[in-house]
Amino acid sequence: MITTSIFGAFPKTNRLSILKLNFSKAAAGALADVCNLNVVSSPFPPIIDAVHYKPVPEFVSAEWVNPKIAKKVAIRDGSTGETRTFLDYNTHMHNIASALRFEYLLKPSDTVALFSPNNVDYLPVSLAVAMCGSKLTPLNPLYTAQEVLTILDRSSSKILFTHAKLLSVALEAAMKSKSVDHIVVMPDVEQNHDIPFGTVNFENLAQYNHFPNLDTSVEEVHDHVKDVNSHPWLLPYSSGTTGLPKGVCLSHGNMISNLLQLDEVEGMVFPMDHKLISPLPFFHIYGFLASLLYCGWRGQELITMSGRFCLENFCKLVEDNRPERAHLVPPIILGLAKHPVVDTYDLSSMKMILSAAAPLGKDTEAAVRKRLNTEVKQAWGMSELSPLGTVNSDYNAKSGSIGQLVSSSYGKIVDTDTGISLGPNQTGELVIKGPQVMMGYLNEPDKTAECISKDGWLRTGDLAYFDEDGYFYITDRIKELIKVRGFPVAPAELEELLLTNEYVQDVAVIQVPDEAAGELPRAYIVRKENADPKEVTEQYLKEWVKERVAPPKRLDGGVVFIDQIPKSASGKILRRLLREEAKKEFE
C-alpha cells in the first residue's frame, strides 16, 4: 500500500532546515526526515507491540516442555549426526544460565562472545546469555586470532565460548584481550580434545543443576523494570553503510518483533510438522533469526551443517530427511541450478527455497524452479533490521523482487541528494521504519545518528525502487560493504590491514562481480618507493592478506597497482570512481 503521507508533510521551514543540515556528516541520518510523501506500508497484518511480550528466552521456549514437542528433535547436525530435543534445549538453557549467573557472576551489563561453527547447543547458549540480561556477540568461525581479538575488545566480552576445533585461535586472541576472564570450550564429538588448564568445560555448564537456579530472565529485562524494547541482547558486528565493523545493538523487543513479522508471512505455510534445512552459519543474523531462532520458537526441526559446506552432502541430507523448506544464499542456489551432482539425488520434498543475504538473478531463480520443481522466493534485510525488512509470501511472490515490507513496517525511496521521497519505479535510497530497527551502534552515537533519523527512519545504503504493488527491487548499493557469498566484508577493514604492509603506500578496496560468490574484494595499491615491483606483486599481496584474514576477505577479486588513489579534497577515498572503472572492465 502506498500513502501520500502517514506522518504528515513537513513544513517548508523544517524541510529547508534539514536540507541545510544534510551537508554535515553528523546530520546524515536527517536526510530521511526531509519528505514523507510516497510512503509504502506493509500489506501484512500488524504485529502486537513487543513491549507486551516476555523476554526472548521465555518467549521462544514457552512450549519446550509441552509433551507434544518436548521429545521431538529440535536440531539435527547433518555433519556430525548430533541431535537435540526441545527438552534438551530447555534443560541446557536453564543450566547454562544458572552457571553463568551464579558461578561466573555474569551481569546484565556484560557481554559474552560465541566463537563456534553451527552447533546443536548454539541456541541454548545464546538464550542462556539472554536470561542473564547480557549481550551476545556471535563471531565468524573462520576469523583469524587478530579478527577475534578486535571484536572481543570492541565488545568488551567477559566470557568467550569457543568450539574445541577453534581453541588454538580462541586462546591466542583471549590471551591478548583486555576483557576476557573465562573461556568455555564446547566439545568436538568427531575428535577428542584435551581441555586446557584454566579453561571451562562446556559440559559442566550444560549439566549444572545446583541451587539456586535461574528459572526466568533477570529482572533487568522484565517490563516492570525496563521493557523488552529497551534492553539489548544480540550484538552482531556490521559495517553498516561505511567504515569499520560496529556493534549492532538489538533489543529483546527487536528480535521478538522480527520473529512475529516473519511469522505473519511463514506461519500458515510452514506448519510444526514440517522441517527446514539451513546450512546458513548461525553467526550470521539471517541464519540466526530466520532459521535457528524461528524454528526453535515454532517447534520445528532444523537440519543444519557444522562442517564445511558441500553441495553433495546438502543434497543427501535433503534426500534422507525430506525437509519441505530451505533457507539458502545465491551461491548455493546457483549450484542447485547448474551442478550435475544434483541430478543423482531426490530433492522432491523441497517445496520452497528462501534466498537472502545477496541478490539472486531472475535466470538462476527460474533455472532452479524448473530443475527441482520447487518454488523460489527472495527476502532482504540487514543486521540493523534484526534482520528482516522485506519478504515475498508463498502465494504472490514476484520473480526478481525482494518482496514487500514486513508487518508494521514503512518504507520509502528517497533522492540521495535532496531527501525528497520518490514515487513508483524511481530509483533512490531505501529507508525503513519499524519495530525491528536496531537500538543503535554500541558506544557510537555519531555513527548511529548517521543512519537513523530523529523520526526513526533507518537509511539502508541500498539503491532500490518499488512498483505499483509495493514490491521492492534492489538495484545497487550506496554503501561500500562487499558481500562475498552473503558474508559482509568492510573495505575499510582490509585497507587498514594492507596499510600495515611495509611496501604499501596507499590503498583502496572495492567489490567486483563474480558469478559464484556474488562479489569479491579487489585492492588498488600504491607501492612505496622502496618496493621492488618484481617482489611486491599481486600474488605476494594476495598471499600476505590470505594469512591474516578469514576466507571471504581474501583478495580474490585481484590486486591492481596504480599511481594514486582517487580522493576528495577532504581526503575521503572516492571508491565510486574505482567501481565505475571496474564496471567498464567487466562489461
mmCIF file of N, CA and C in Angstrom, residues 46-123:
data_model
loop_
_atom_site.group_PDB
_atom_site.id
_atom_site.type_symbol
_atom_site.label_atom_id
_atom_site.label_comp_id
_atom_site.label_asym_id
_atom_site.label_seq_id
_atom_site.Cartn_x
_atom_site.Cartn_y
_atom_site.Cartn_z
ATOM 1 N N PRO A 46 -0.695 -6.191 11.037
ATOM 2 C CA PRO A 46 0.265 -5.625 12.004
ATOM 3 C C PRO A 46 0.519 -6.587 13.148
ATOM 4 N N ILE A 47 1.680 -6.455 13.756
ATOM 5 C CA ILE A 47 2.010 -7.272 14.918
ATOM 6 C C ILE A 47 1.688 -6.498 16.186
ATOM 7 N N ILE A 48 1.515 -7.236 17.277
ATOM 8 C CA ILE A 48 1.315 -6.604 18.574
ATOM 9 C C ILE A 48 2.654 -6.089 19.071
ATOM 10 N N ASP A 49 2.663 -4.910 19.655
ATOM 11 C CA ASP A 49 3.907 -4.309 20.141
ATOM 12 C C ASP A 49 4.618 -5.280 21.076
ATOM 13 N N ALA A 50 5.884 -5.507 20.826
ATOM 14 C CA ALA A 50 6.663 -6.478 21.597
ATOM 15 C C ALA A 50 6.782 -6.109 23.069
ATOM 16 N N VAL A 51 6.439 -4.877 23.441
ATOM 17 C CA VAL A 51 6.511 -4.483 24.844
ATOM 18 C C VAL A 51 5.578 -5.337 25.691
ATOM 19 N N HIS A 52 4.580 -5.942 25.056
ATOM 20 C CA HIS A 52 3.619 -6.765 25.779
ATOM 21 C C HIS A 52 4.086 -8.204 25.935
ATOM 22 N N TYR A 53 5.273 -8.521 25.441
ATOM 23 C CA TYR A 53 5.773 -9.891 25.496
ATOM 24 C C TYR A 53 6.850 -10.049 26.557
ATOM 25 N N LYS A 54 7.090 -11.309 26.922
ATOM 26 C CA LYS A 54 8.157 -11.626 27.858
ATOM 27 C C LYS A 54 9.506 -11.501 27.152
ATOM 28 N N PRO A 55 10.615 -11.549 27.891
ATOM 29 C CA PRO A 55 11.936 -11.541 27.249
ATOM 30 C C PRO A 55 12.093 -12.718 26.298
ATOM 31 N N VAL A 56 13.070 -12.614 25.398
ATOM 32 C CA VAL A 56 13.255 -13.621 24.342
ATOM 33 C C VAL A 56 13.310 -15.057 24.879
ATOM 34 N N PRO A 57 14.084 -15.371 25.939
ATOM 35 C CA PRO A 57 14.151 -16.777 26.367
ATOM 36 C C PRO A 57 12.785 -17.363 26.720
ATOM 37 N N GLU A 58 11.982 -16.628 27.496
ATOM 38 C CA GLU A 58 10.655 -17.124 27.850
ATOM 39 C C GLU A 58 9.729 -17.169 26.643
ATOM 40 N N PHE A 59 9.858 -16.176 25.761
ATOM 41 C CA PHE A 59 9.016 -16.116 24.562
ATOM 42 C C PHE A 59 9.282 -17.311 23.647
ATOM 43 N N VAL A 60 10.562 -17.599 23.398
ATOM 44 C CA VAL A 60 10.922 -18.659 22.456
ATOM 45 C C VAL A 60 10.691 -20.051 23.046
ATOM 46 N N SER A 61 10.931 -20.223 24.334
ATOM 47 C CA SER A 61 10.916 -21.561 24.943
ATOM 48 C C SER A 61 9.581 -21.928 25.586
ATOM 49 N N ALA A 62 8.554 -21.142 25.379
ATOM 50 C CA ALA A 62 7.283 -21.324 26.089
ATOM 51 C C ALA A 62 6.713 -22.735 25.944
ATOM 52 N N GLU A 63 6.921 -23.407 24.806
ATOM 53 C CA GLU A 63 6.327 -24.729 24.565
ATOM 54 C C GLU A 63 7.333 -25.873 24.672
ATOM 55 N N TRP A 64 8.542 -25.603 25.089
ATOM 56 C CA TRP A 64 9.575 -26.638 25.039
ATOM 57 C C TRP A 64 9.321 -27.805 25.994
ATOM 58 N N VAL A 65 8.594 -27.581 27.077
ATOM 59 C CA VAL A 65 8.291 -28.685 27.994
ATOM 60 C C VAL A 65 6.920 -29.276 27.711
ATOM 61 N N ASN A 66 6.227 -28.772 26.704
ATOM 62 C CA ASN A 66 4.943 -29.329 26.287
ATOM 63 C C ASN A 66 5.169 -30.758 25.795
ATOM 64 N N PRO A 67 4.431 -31.741 26.362
ATOM 65 C CA PRO A 67 4.630 -33.149 25.962
ATOM 66 C C PRO A 67 4.517 -33.387 24.458
ATOM 67 N N LYS A 68 3.807 -32.501 23.747
ATOM 68 C CA LYS A 68 3.637 -32.681 22.302
ATOM 69 C C LYS A 68 4.942 -32.496 21.529
ATOM 70 N N ILE A 69 5.850 -31.678 22.069
ATOM 71 C CA ILE A 69 7.097 -31.450 21.330
ATOM 72 C C ILE A 69 8.353 -31.679 22.158
ATOM 73 N N ALA A 70 8.224 -31.925 23.460
ATOM 74 C CA ALA A 70 9.401 -31.995 24.339
ATOM 75 C C ALA A 70 10.444 -32.988 23.838
ATOM 76 N N LYS A 71 9.998 -34.159 23.357
ATOM 77 C CA LYS A 71 10.936 -35.193 22.916
ATOM 78 C C LYS A 71 11.170 -35.179 21.416
ATOM 79 N N LYS A 72 10.620 -34.191 20.741
ATOM 80 C CA LYS A 72 10.812 -34.066 19.298
ATOM 81 C C LYS A 72 12.212 -33.524 19.013
ATOM 82 N N VAL A 73 12.830 -33.957 17.916
ATOM 83 C CA VAL A 73 14.147 -33.439 17.527
ATOM 84 C C VAL A 73 14.006 -31.957 17.172
ATOM 85 N N ALA A 74 14.776 -31.125 17.835
ATOM 86 C CA ALA A 74 14.760 -29.688 17.568
ATOM 87 C C ALA A 74 15.781 -29.315 16.504
ATOM 88 N N ILE A 75 16.942 -29.961 16.560
ATOM 89 C CA ILE A 75 18.022 -29.636 15.625
ATOM 90 C C ILE A 75 18.817 -30.895 15.313
ATOM 91 N N ARG A 76 19.212 -30.997 14.063
ATOM 92 C CA ARG A 76 19.996 -32.141 13.605
ATOM 93 C C ARG A 76 21.210 -31.609 12.845
ATOM 94 N N ASP A 77 22.394 -31.980 13.309
ATOM 95 C CA ASP A 77 23.625 -31.585 12.632
ATOM 96 C C ASP A 77 23.946 -32.636 11.577
ATOM 97 N N GLY A 78 23.747 -32.285 10.319
ATOM 98 C CA GLY A 78 23.979 -33.234 9.243
ATOM 99 C C GLY A 78 25.431 -33.587 9.050
ATOM 100 N N SER A 79 26.346 -32.809 9.640
ATOM 101 C CA SER A 79 27.775 -33.096 9.507
ATOM 102 C C SER A 79 28.247 -34.112 10.534
ATOM 103 N N THR A 80 27.708 -34.058 11.763
ATOM 104 C CA THR A 80 28.174 -34.938 12.836
ATOM 105 C C THR A 80 27.144 -35.980 13.251
ATOM 106 N N GLY A 81 25.882 -35.754 12.894
ATOM 107 C CA GLY A 81 24.820 -36.666 13.323
ATOM 108 C C GLY A 81 24.247 -36.322 14.684
ATOM 109 N N GLU A 82 24.803 -35.329 15.366
ATOM 110 C CA GLU A 82 24.277 -34.929 16.675
ATOM 111 C C GLU A 82 22.855 -34.381 16.566
ATOM 112 N N THR A 83 22.069 -34.598 17.619
ATOM 113 C CA THR A 83 20.727 -34.022 17.697
ATOM 114 C C THR A 83 20.485 -33.479 19.100
ATOM 115 N N ARG A 84 19.495 -32.616 19.208
ATOM 116 C CA ARG A 84 18.969 -32.161 20.490
ATOM 117 C C ARG A 84 17.451 -32.133 20.384
ATOM 118 N N THR A 85 16.779 -32.529 21.452
ATOM 119 C CA THR A 85 15.330 -32.386 21.513
ATOM 120 C C THR A 85 14.995 -31.026 22.100
ATOM 121 N N PHE A 86 13.726 -30.673 22.056
ATOM 122 C CA PHE A 86 13.318 -29.408 22.656
ATOM 123 C C PHE A 86 13.468 -29.450 24.177
ATOM 124 N N LEU A 87 13.298 -30.627 24.771
ATOM 125 C CA LEU A 87 13.536 -30.751 26.205
ATOM 126 C C LEU A 87 15.016 -30.553 26.515
ATOM 127 N N ASP A 88 15.904 -31.074 25.654
ATOM 128 C CA ASP A 88 17.348 -30.812 25.809
ATOM 129 C C ASP A 88 17.617 -29.314 25.749
ATOM 130 N N TYR A 89 17.024 -28.665 24.758
ATOM 131 C CA TYR A 89 17.156 -27.208 24.633
ATOM 132 C C TYR A 89 16.824 -26.534 25.962
ATOM 133 N N ASN A 90 15.670 -26.894 26.516
ATOM 134 C CA ASN A 90 15.176 -26.238 27.730
ATOM 135 C C ASN A 90 16.106 -26.483 28.916
ATOM 136 N N THR A 91 16.516 -27.740 29.076
ATOM 137 C CA THR A 91 17.389 -28.088 30.199
ATOM 138 C C THR A 91 18.732 -27.375 30.097
ATOM 139 N N HIS A 92 19.344 -27.417 28.923
ATOM 140 C CA HIS A 92 20.654 -26.797 28.751
ATOM 141 C C HIS A 92 20.581 -25.280 28.906
ATOM 142 N N MET A 93 19.536 -24.667 28.397
ATOM 143 C CA MET A 93 19.401 -23.216 28.522
ATOM 144 C C MET A 93 19.394 -22.799 29.992
ATOM 145 N N HIS A 94 18.556 -23.466 30.806
ATOM 146 C CA HIS A 94 18.460 -23.089 32.218
ATOM 147 C C HIS A 94 19.733 -23.416 32.983
ATOM 148 N N ASN A 95 20.342 -24.554 32.694
ATOM 149 C CA ASN A 95 21.577 -24.924 33.404
ATOM 150 C C ASN A 95 22.713 -23.962 33.084
ATOM 151 N N ILE A 96 22.888 -23.642 31.805
ATOM 152 C CA ILE A 96 23.969 -22.735 31.404
ATOM 153 C C ILE A 96 23.742 -21.345 31.995
ATOM 154 N N ALA A 97 22.491 -20.877 31.945
ATOM 155 C CA ALA A 97 22.183 -19.561 32.508
ATOM 156 C C ALA A 97 22.476 -19.511 33.998
ATOM 157 N N SER A 98 22.106 -20.567 34.722
ATOM 158 C CA SER A 98 22.363 -20.600 36.169
ATOM 159 C C SER A 98 23.858 -20.590 36.466
ATOM 160 N N ALA A 99 24.617 -21.372 35.708
ATOM 161 C CA ALA A 99 26.066 -21.410 35.917
ATOM 162 C C ALA A 99 26.700 -20.058 35.618
ATOM 163 N N LEU A 100 26.292 -19.426 34.506
ATOM 164 C CA LEU A 100 26.853 -18.111 34.158
ATOM 165 C C LEU A 100 26.532 -17.083 35.224
ATOM 166 N N ARG A 101 25.322 -17.129 35.734
ATOM 167 C CA ARG A 101 24.857 -16.119 36.692
ATOM 168 C C ARG A 101 25.489 -16.305 38.073
ATOM 169 N N PHE A 102 25.516 -17.551 38.568
ATOM 170 C CA PHE A 102 25.893 -17.770 39.964
ATOM 171 C C PHE A 102 27.328 -18.265 40.143
ATOM 172 N N GLU A 103 27.902 -18.919 39.138
ATOM 173 C CA GLU A 103 29.286 -19.380 39.266
ATOM 174 C C GLU A 103 30.275 -18.391 38.642
ATOM 175 N N TYR A 104 29.878 -17.762 37.535
ATOM 176 C CA TYR A 104 30.799 -16.868 36.822
ATOM 177 C C TYR A 104 30.365 -15.412 36.897
ATOM 178 N N LEU A 105 29.324 -15.153 37.708
ATOM 179 C CA LEU A 105 28.901 -13.798 38.092
ATOM 180 C C LEU A 105 28.675 -12.891 36.887
ATOM 181 N N LEU A 106 28.056 -13.450 35.853
ATOM 182 C CA LEU A 106 27.746 -12.671 34.660
ATOM 183 C C LEU A 106 26.642 -11.663 34.972
ATOM 184 N N LYS A 107 26.887 -10.406 34.638
ATOM 185 C CA LYS A 107 25.956 -9.325 34.965
ATOM 186 C C LYS A 107 25.232 -8.846 33.708
ATOM 187 N N PRO A 108 24.085 -8.164 33.896
ATOM 188 C CA PRO A 108 23.345 -7.644 32.736
ATOM 189 C C PRO A 108 24.143 -6.667 31.880
ATOM 190 N N SER A 109 25.153 -6.046 32.451
ATOM 191 C CA SER A 109 25.958 -5.089 31.684
ATOM 192 C C SER A 109 27.079 -5.764 30.900
ATOM 193 N N ASP A 110 27.253 -7.091 31.085
ATOM 194 C CA ASP A 110 28.371 -7.814 30.461
ATOM 195 C C ASP A 110 28.025 -8.299 29.053
ATOM 196 N N THR A 111 29.085 -8.714 28.342
ATOM 197 C CA THR A 111 28.936 -9.277 27.001
ATOM 198 C C THR A 111 29.624 -10.642 26.946
ATOM 199 N N VAL A 112 29.003 -11.569 26.224
ATOM 200 C CA VAL A 112 29.557 -12.906 26.003
ATOM 201 C C VAL A 112 29.765 -13.090 24.511
ATOM 202 N N ALA A 113 30.927 -13.601 24.118
ATOM 203 C CA ALA A 113 31.212 -13.876 22.710
ATOM 204 C C ALA A 113 31.053 -15.369 22.441
ATOM 205 N N LEU A 114 30.496 -15.708 21.277
ATOM 206 C CA LEU A 114 30.300 -17.107 20.884
ATOM 207 C C LEU A 114 31.030 -17.350 19.574
ATOM 208 N N PHE A 115 32.119 -18.116 19.665
ATOM 209 C CA PHE A 115 33.021 -18.364 18.534
ATOM 210 C C PHE A 115 32.952 -19.845 18.205
ATOM 211 N N SER A 116 32.047 -20.193 17.290
ATOM 212 C CA SER A 116 31.803 -21.603 17.025
ATOM 213 C C SER A 116 31.163 -21.781 15.662
ATOM 214 N N PRO A 117 31.437 -22.908 14.998
ATOM 215 C CA PRO A 117 30.630 -23.245 13.828
ATOM 216 C C PRO A 117 29.224 -23.591 14.296
ATOM 217 N N ASN A 118 28.327 -23.845 13.355
ATOM 218 C CA ASN A 118 26.981 -24.266 13.738
ATOM 219 C C ASN A 118 27.073 -25.442 14.691
ATOM 220 N N ASN A 119 26.243 -25.408 15.726
ATOM 221 C CA ASN A 119 26.352 -26.390 16.793
ATOM 222 C C ASN A 119 24.969 -26.630 17.376
ATOM 223 N N VAL A 120 24.715 -27.848 17.837
ATOM 224 C CA VAL A 120 23.391 -28.180 18.372
ATOM 225 C C VAL A 120 23.079 -27.423 19.664
ATOM 226 N N ASP A 121 24.090 -26.843 20.317
ATOM 227 C CA ASP A 121 23.851 -26.067 21.541
ATOM 228 C C ASP A 121 23.973 -24.563 21.316
ATOM 229 N N TYR A 122 24.023 -24.146 20.067
ATOM 230 C CA TYR A 122 24.172 -22.713 19.771
ATOM 231 C C TYR A 122 22.999 -21.916 20.339
ATOM 232 N N LEU A 123 21.782 -22.431 20.180
ATOM 233 C CA LEU A 123 20.613 -21.689 20.671
ATOM 234 C C LEU A 123 20.521 -21.683 22.193
#
